[in-house]
């Protein structure tokens, strides 16, 4: 992975940022791709969006590293923090697929459109996909806003909270029966 040259993002990265967390986690979160801080530190969601993500996790009783694994649709920083291109997401998909295979989460939370599109392989729009239950290889997938979007659009935090509650209920249902 650290030597990966499967797409052009390798040219400008400081390092690949594969993922972080509990490798036996029930919860797996998938973001878009590393930003500047993540590229520097080698860990996903350690910048401003990461602080909000940590607060969101805390709100549903979770904590980074405990029963949560965090990955991204692409593992290398897109220059100028642009949205990763479909070809870049496709080139990185085998890594994400392998991470899901190894962690075997009970629920996948897609943060934003590129993550949802990577997992669902369709042209997902967040507003239309929220509140619905999807599936990736038999694992439930829930789609919500990306924390960076929520920083720019704080009025939608209430909807993200609804999505997190939906995710928590979906997770709880897996332990019943
Ligand atoms: N945004 C993402 O999608 N992923 C990160 O790791 C950081 C910011």
PDB file of C-alpha atoms and ligand atoms in Angstrom:
ATOM      1  CA  UNK A   1       0.000   0.000   0.000  1.00  0.00           C
ATOM      2  CA  UNK A   2       2.730   2.497   0.914  1.00  0.00           C
ATOM      3  CA  UNK A   3       4.405   1.837  -2.445  1.00  0.00           C
ATOM      4  CA  UNK A   4       1.111   1.855  -4.346  1.00  0.00           C
ATOM      5  CA  UNK A   5       1.110   3.525  -7.751  1.00  0.00           C
ATOM      6  CA  UNK A   6      -2.288   2.338  -8.921  1.00  0.00           C
ATOM      7  CA  UNK A   7      -3.441   5.887  -9.646  1.00  0.00           C
ATOM      8  CA  UNK A   8      -2.020   9.363 -10.082  1.00  0.00           C
ATOM      9  CA  UNK A   9      -2.601  10.360  -6.441  1.00  0.00           C
ATOM     10  CA  UNK A  10       0.690   8.670  -5.569  1.00  0.00           C
ATOM     11  CA  UNK A  11       2.599  11.508  -7.252  1.00  0.00           C
ATOM     12  CA  UNK A  12       1.820  14.177  -4.652  1.00  0.00           C
ATOM     13  CA  UNK A  13       1.145  12.271  -1.450  1.00  0.00           C
ATOM     14  CA  UNK A  14       3.481  12.418   1.527  1.00  0.00           C
ATOM     15  CA  UNK A  15       2.298   8.953   2.493  1.00  0.00           C
ATOM     16  CA  UNK A  16      -0.648   6.633   1.989  1.00  0.00           C
ATOM     17  CA  UNK A  17      -3.190   6.720   4.835  1.00  0.00           C
ATOM     18  CA  UNK A  18      -4.683   3.230   4.943  1.00  0.00           C
ATOM     19  CA  UNK A  19      -6.923   3.374   8.011  1.00  0.00           C
ATOM     20  CA  UNK A  20      -6.959   3.287  11.767  1.00  0.00           C
ATOM     21  CA  UNK A  21      -8.772   1.601  14.588  1.00  0.00           C
ATOM     22  CA  UNK A  22      -9.926  -1.627  16.084  1.00  0.00           C
ATOM     23  CA  UNK A  23      -9.373  -4.449  13.612  1.00  0.00           C
ATOM     24  CA  UNK A  24     -12.220  -6.386  15.189  1.00  0.00           C
ATOM     25  CA  UNK A  25     -14.601  -3.425  15.148  1.00  0.00           C
ATOM     26  CA  UNK A  26     -18.335  -3.815  14.648  1.00  0.00           C
ATOM     27  CA  UNK A  27     -18.445  -0.276  13.230  1.00  0.00           C
ATOM     28  CA  UNK A  28     -16.560   0.695  10.109  1.00  0.00           C
ATOM     29  CA  UNK A  29     -16.621   4.281   8.877  1.00  0.00           C
ATOM     30  CA  UNK A  30     -15.575   5.192   5.371  1.00  0.00           C
ATOM     31  CA  UNK A  31     -14.629   8.761   4.480  1.00  0.00           C
ATOM     32  CA  UNK A  32     -13.545  10.337   1.227  1.00  0.00           C
ATOM     33  CA  UNK A  33      -9.783  10.665   1.301  1.00  0.00           C
ATOM     34  CA  UNK A  34      -6.972  12.128   3.409  1.00  0.00           C
ATOM     35  CA  UNK A  35      -6.630  15.892   3.732  1.00  0.00           C
ATOM     36  CA  UNK A  36      -3.440  17.846   4.425  1.00  0.00           C
ATOM     37  CA  UNK A  37      -3.195  16.924   8.103  1.00  0.00           C
ATOM     38  CA  UNK A  38      -3.945  13.251   7.429  1.00  0.00           C
ATOM     39  CA  UNK A  39      -1.350  13.183   4.638  1.00  0.00           C
ATOM     40  CA  UNK A  40       1.203  14.577   7.094  1.00  0.00           C
ATOM     41  CA  UNK A  41       0.338  12.305  10.008  1.00  0.00           C
ATOM     42  CA  UNK A  42      -0.685   9.114   8.259  1.00  0.00           C
ATOM     43  CA  UNK A  43      -3.962   8.791  10.140  1.00  0.00           C
ATOM     44  CA  UNK A  44      -7.491   9.404   8.821  1.00  0.00           C
ATOM     45  CA  UNK A  45      -9.669  12.203  10.178  1.00  0.00           C
ATOM     46  CA  UNK A  46      -7.174  14.009  12.381  1.00  0.00           C
ATOM     47  CA  UNK A  47      -7.982  17.532  11.094  1.00  0.00           C
ATOM     48  CA  UNK A  48     -11.028  19.745  11.729  1.00  0.00           C
ATOM     49  CA  UNK A  49     -13.455  17.253  10.150  1.00  0.00           C
ATOM     50  CA  UNK A  50     -11.922  14.575  12.358  1.00  0.00           C
ATOM     51  CA  UNK A  51     -12.693  16.547  15.497  1.00  0.00           C
ATOM     52  CA  UNK A  52     -16.325  16.704  14.472  1.00  0.00           C
ATOM     53  CA  UNK A  53     -16.267  13.009  13.596  1.00  0.00           C
ATOM     54  CA  UNK A  54     -14.910  12.186  17.057  1.00  0.00           C
ATOM     55  CA  UNK A  55     -17.729  14.264  18.596  1.00  0.00           C
ATOM     56  CA  UNK A  56     -20.280  12.448  16.441  1.00  0.00           C
ATOM     57  CA  UNK A  57     -18.896   9.094  17.568  1.00  0.00           C
ATOM     58  CA  UNK A  58     -18.938  10.226  21.180  1.00  0.00           C
ATOM     59  CA  UNK A  59     -22.602  11.219  20.812  1.00  0.00           C
ATOM     60  CA  UNK A  60     -23.532   7.600  20.101  1.00  0.00           C
ATOM     61  CA  UNK A  61     -21.266   6.197  22.787  1.00  0.00           C
ATOM     62  CA  UNK A  62     -18.339   5.322  20.538  1.00  0.00           C
ATOM     63  CA  UNK A  63     -14.715   6.239  20.576  1.00  0.00           C
ATOM     64  CA  UNK A  64     -12.025   6.102  17.901  1.00  0.00           C
ATOM     65  CA  UNK A  65     -10.074   2.901  18.279  1.00  0.00           C
ATOM     66  CA  UNK A  66     -12.685   1.077  20.367  1.00  0.00           C
ATOM     67  CA  UNK A  67     -15.019  -1.023  18.257  1.00  0.00           C
ATOM     68  CA  UNK A  68     -14.578   1.468  15.388  1.00  0.00           C
ATOM     69  CA  UNK A  69     -12.384   1.225  12.322  1.00  0.00           C
ATOM     70  CA  UNK A  70     -11.955   4.299  10.108  1.00  0.00           C
ATOM     71  CA  UNK A  71     -10.917   4.112   6.461  1.00  0.00           C
ATOM     72  CA  UNK A  72     -11.279   6.248   3.358  1.00  0.00           C
ATOM     73  CA  UNK A  73     -12.466   5.623  -0.185  1.00  0.00           C
ATOM     74  CA  UNK A  74      -9.025   6.697  -1.420  1.00  0.00           C
ATOM     75  CA  UNK A  75      -5.892   6.278   0.680  1.00  0.00           C
ATOM     76  CA  UNK A  76      -3.856   9.128  -0.801  1.00  0.00           C
ATOM     77  CA  UNK A  77      -4.579  12.822  -0.591  1.00  0.00           C
ATOM     78  CA  UNK A  78      -6.193  14.346  -3.657  1.00  0.00           C
ATOM     79  CA  UNK A  79      -4.283  17.561  -4.480  1.00  0.00           C
ATOM     80  CA  UNK A  80      -5.960  20.728  -3.157  1.00  0.00           C
ATOM     81  CA  UNK A  81      -8.425  18.455  -1.334  1.00  0.00           C
ATOM     82  CA  UNK A  82     -10.450  17.997  -4.493  1.00  0.00           C
ATOM     83  CA  UNK A  83     -13.023  15.217  -4.656  1.00  0.00           C
ATOM     84  CA  UNK A  84     -11.386  11.971  -5.776  1.00  0.00           C
ATOM     85  CA  UNK A  85     -12.188  11.000  -9.346  1.00  0.00           C
ATOM     86  CA  UNK A  86     -14.191   7.862 -10.101  1.00  0.00           C
ATOM     87  CA  UNK A  87     -11.076   6.202 -11.563  1.00  0.00           C
ATOM     88  CA  UNK A  88      -9.097   6.947  -8.381  1.00  0.00           C
ATOM     89  CA  UNK A  89     -11.842   5.516  -6.189  1.00  0.00           C
ATOM     90  CA  UNK A  90     -11.998   2.459  -8.468  1.00  0.00           C
ATOM     91  CA  UNK A  91      -8.215   1.990  -8.295  1.00  0.00           C
ATOM     92  CA  UNK A  92      -8.357   2.059  -4.491  1.00  0.00           C
ATOM     93  CA  UNK A  93     -11.447  -0.114  -4.126  1.00  0.00           C
ATOM     94  CA  UNK A  94      -9.552  -3.421  -3.764  1.00  0.00           C
ATOM     95  CA  UNK A  95      -7.855  -1.994  -0.640  1.00  0.00           C
ATOM     96  CA  UNK A  96     -11.173  -0.946   0.856  1.00  0.00           C
ATOM     97  CA  UNK A  97     -12.724  -4.306  -0.036  1.00  0.00           C
ATOM     98  CA  UNK A  98      -9.848  -6.098   1.704  1.00  0.00           C
ATOM     99  CA  UNK A  99     -10.179  -3.893   4.781  1.00  0.00           C
ATOM    100  CA  UNK A 100     -13.870  -4.758   5.020  1.00  0.00           C
ATOM    101  CA  UNK A 101     -13.016  -8.432   4.545  1.00  0.00           C
ATOM    102  CA  UNK A 102     -10.431  -8.342   7.354  1.00  0.00           C
ATOM    103  CA  UNK A 103     -12.372  -6.224   9.857  1.00  0.00           C
ATOM    104  CA  UNK A 104     -15.711  -7.891   9.114  1.00  0.00           C
ATOM    105  CA  UNK A 105     -17.737  -5.009  10.558  1.00  0.00           C
ATOM    106  CA  UNK A 106     -21.405  -5.422  11.392  1.00  0.00           C
ATOM    107  CA  UNK A 107     -22.216  -2.033   9.902  1.00  0.00           C
ATOM    108  CA  UNK A 108     -20.636   0.326   7.386  1.00  0.00           C
ATOM    109  CA  UNK A 109     -21.238   4.047   7.681  1.00  0.00           C
ATOM    110  CA  UNK A 110     -20.484   5.888   4.452  1.00  0.00           C
ATOM    111  CA  UNK A 111     -19.498   9.500   5.111  1.00  0.00           C
ATOM    112  CA  UNK A 112     -20.351  11.498   2.018  1.00  0.00           C
ATOM    113  CA  UNK A 113     -20.885  10.737  -1.621  1.00  0.00           C
ATOM    114  CA  UNK A 114     -17.545   9.243  -2.764  1.00  0.00           C
ATOM    115  CA  UNK A 115     -17.646   6.741   0.121  1.00  0.00           C
ATOM    116  CA  UNK A 116     -21.240   5.812  -0.639  1.00  0.00           C
ATOM    117  CA  UNK A 117     -20.473   5.429  -4.335  1.00  0.00           C
ATOM    118  CA  UNK A 118     -17.415   3.295  -3.623  1.00  0.00           C
ATOM    119  CA  UNK A 119     -19.400   0.906  -1.440  1.00  0.00           C
ATOM    120  CA  UNK A 120     -22.652   0.855  -3.376  1.00  0.00           C
ATOM    121  CA  UNK A 121     -21.262   1.161  -6.911  1.00  0.00           C
ATOM    122  CA  UNK A 122     -24.091   3.475  -7.932  1.00  0.00           C
ATOM    123  CA  UNK A 123     -24.506   7.191  -8.390  1.00  0.00           C
ATOM    124  CA  UNK A 124     -25.705   7.915  -4.855  1.00  0.00           C
ATOM    125  CA  UNK A 125     -27.007  11.297  -3.745  1.00  0.00           C
ATOM    126  CA  UNK A 126     -26.758  11.751   0.011  1.00  0.00           C
ATOM    127  CA  UNK A 127     -30.128  13.415   0.480  1.00  0.00           C
ATOM    128  CA  UNK A 128     -31.874  10.590  -1.353  1.00  0.00           C
ATOM    129  CA  UNK A 129     -29.853   7.814   0.303  1.00  0.00           C
ATOM    130  CA  UNK A 130     -30.125   8.952   3.926  1.00  0.00           C
ATOM    131  CA  UNK A 131     -32.443   6.894   6.093  1.00  0.00           C
ATOM    132  CA  UNK A 132     -32.289   3.881   3.789  1.00  0.00           C
ATOM    133  CA  UNK A 133     -30.550   0.623   4.471  1.00  0.00           C
ATOM    134  CA  UNK A 134     -28.146  -0.569   1.770  1.00  0.00           C
ATOM    135  CA  UNK A 135     -25.843  -3.541   1.675  1.00  0.00           C
ATOM    136  CA  UNK A 136     -22.249  -4.235   0.779  1.00  0.00           C
ATOM    137  CA  UNK A 137     -21.485  -7.951   0.528  1.00  0.00           C
ATOM    138  CA  UNK A 138     -24.132  -8.748   3.111  1.00  0.00           C
ATOM    139  CA  UNK A 139     -23.102  -5.952   5.501  1.00  0.00           C
ATOM    140  CA  UNK A 140     -25.632  -3.162   6.175  1.00  0.00           C
ATOM    141  CA  UNK A 141     -24.563   0.222   4.807  1.00  0.00           C
ATOM    142  CA  UNK A 142     -25.910   3.548   6.050  1.00  0.00           C
ATOM    143  CA  UNK A 143     -25.161   6.783   4.281  1.00  0.00           C
ATOM    144  CA  UNK A 144     -24.746  10.168   5.922  1.00  0.00           C
ATOM    145  CA  UNK A 145     -23.111  13.527   5.392  1.00  0.00           C
ATOM    146  CA  UNK A 146     -19.378  13.944   5.456  1.00  0.00           C
ATOM    147  CA  UNK A 147     -18.222  15.834   8.595  1.00  0.00           C
ATOM    148  CA  UNK A 148     -16.444  18.449   6.420  1.00  0.00           C
ATOM    149  CA  UNK A 149     -19.794  19.156   4.765  1.00  0.00           C
ATOM    150  CA  UNK A 150     -21.371  19.499   8.209  1.00  0.00           C
ATOM    151  CA  UNK A 151     -18.728  22.040   9.195  1.00  0.00           C
ATOM    152  CA  UNK A 152     -19.829  24.130   6.212  1.00  0.00           C
ATOM    153  CA  UNK A 153     -23.542  23.384   6.685  1.00  0.00           C
ATOM    154  CA  UNK A 154     -24.141  23.117  10.439  1.00  0.00           C
ATOM    155  CA  UNK A 155     -27.920  23.248   9.941  1.00  0.00           C
ATOM    156  CA  UNK A 156     -27.696  19.676   8.606  1.00  0.00           C
ATOM    157  CA  UNK A 157     -26.130  18.374  11.822  1.00  0.00           C
ATOM    158  CA  UNK A 158     -29.608  17.485  13.060  1.00  0.00           C
ATOM    159  CA  UNK A 159     -30.080  15.219  10.049  1.00  0.00           C
ATOM    160  CA  UNK A 160     -26.678  13.624  10.662  1.00  0.00           C
ATOM    161  CA  UNK A 161     -27.793  12.964  14.226  1.00  0.00           C
ATOM    162  CA  UNK A 162     -30.904  11.193  12.882  1.00  0.00           C
ATOM    163  CA  UNK A 163     -28.631   9.096  10.658  1.00  0.00           C
ATOM    164  CA  UNK A 164     -26.417   8.157  13.592  1.00  0.00           C
ATOM    165  CA  UNK A 165     -29.453   7.122  15.624  1.00  0.00           C
ATOM    166  CA  UNK A 166     -30.627   5.034  12.652  1.00  0.00           C
ATOM    167  CA  UNK A 167     -27.183   3.432  12.515  1.00  0.00           C
ATOM    168  CA  UNK A 168     -27.228   2.725  16.234  1.00  0.00           C
ATOM    169  CA  UNK A 169     -30.679   1.099  15.963  1.00  0.00           C
ATOM    170  CA  UNK A 170     -29.537  -0.947  12.978  1.00  0.00           C
ATOM    171  CA  UNK A 171     -26.495  -2.121  14.894  1.00  0.00           C
ATOM    172  CA  UNK A 172     -28.585  -3.012  17.955  1.00  0.00           C
ATOM    173  CA  UNK A 173     -30.983  -5.014  15.784  1.00  0.00           C
ATOM    174  CA  UNK A 174     -28.107  -7.217  14.668  1.00  0.00           C
ATOM    175  CA  UNK A 175     -27.650  -8.475  18.197  1.00  0.00           C
ATOM    176  CA  UNK A 176     -31.318  -9.408  18.595  1.00  0.00           C
ATOM    177  CA  UNK A 177     -32.396 -12.816  17.403  1.00  0.00           C
TER     178      UNK A 177
HETATM  179  N1  LIG B   1     -11.815  13.763   5.171  1.00  0.00           N
HETATM  180  C1  LIG B   1     -11.926  12.471   4.806  1.00  0.00           C
HETATM  181  O1  LIG B   1     -12.796  12.092   4.064  1.00  0.00           O
HETATM  182  N2  LIG B   1     -11.040  11.621   5.301  1.00  0.00           N
HETATM  183  C2  LIG B   1     -10.063  11.978   6.121  1.00  0.00           C
HETATM  184  O2  LIG B   1      -9.304  11.111   6.520  1.00  0.00           O
HETATM  185  C3  LIG B   1      -9.978  13.335   6.490  1.00  0.00           C
HETATM  186  C4  LIG B   1     -10.862  14.210   6.000  1.00  0.00           C
END
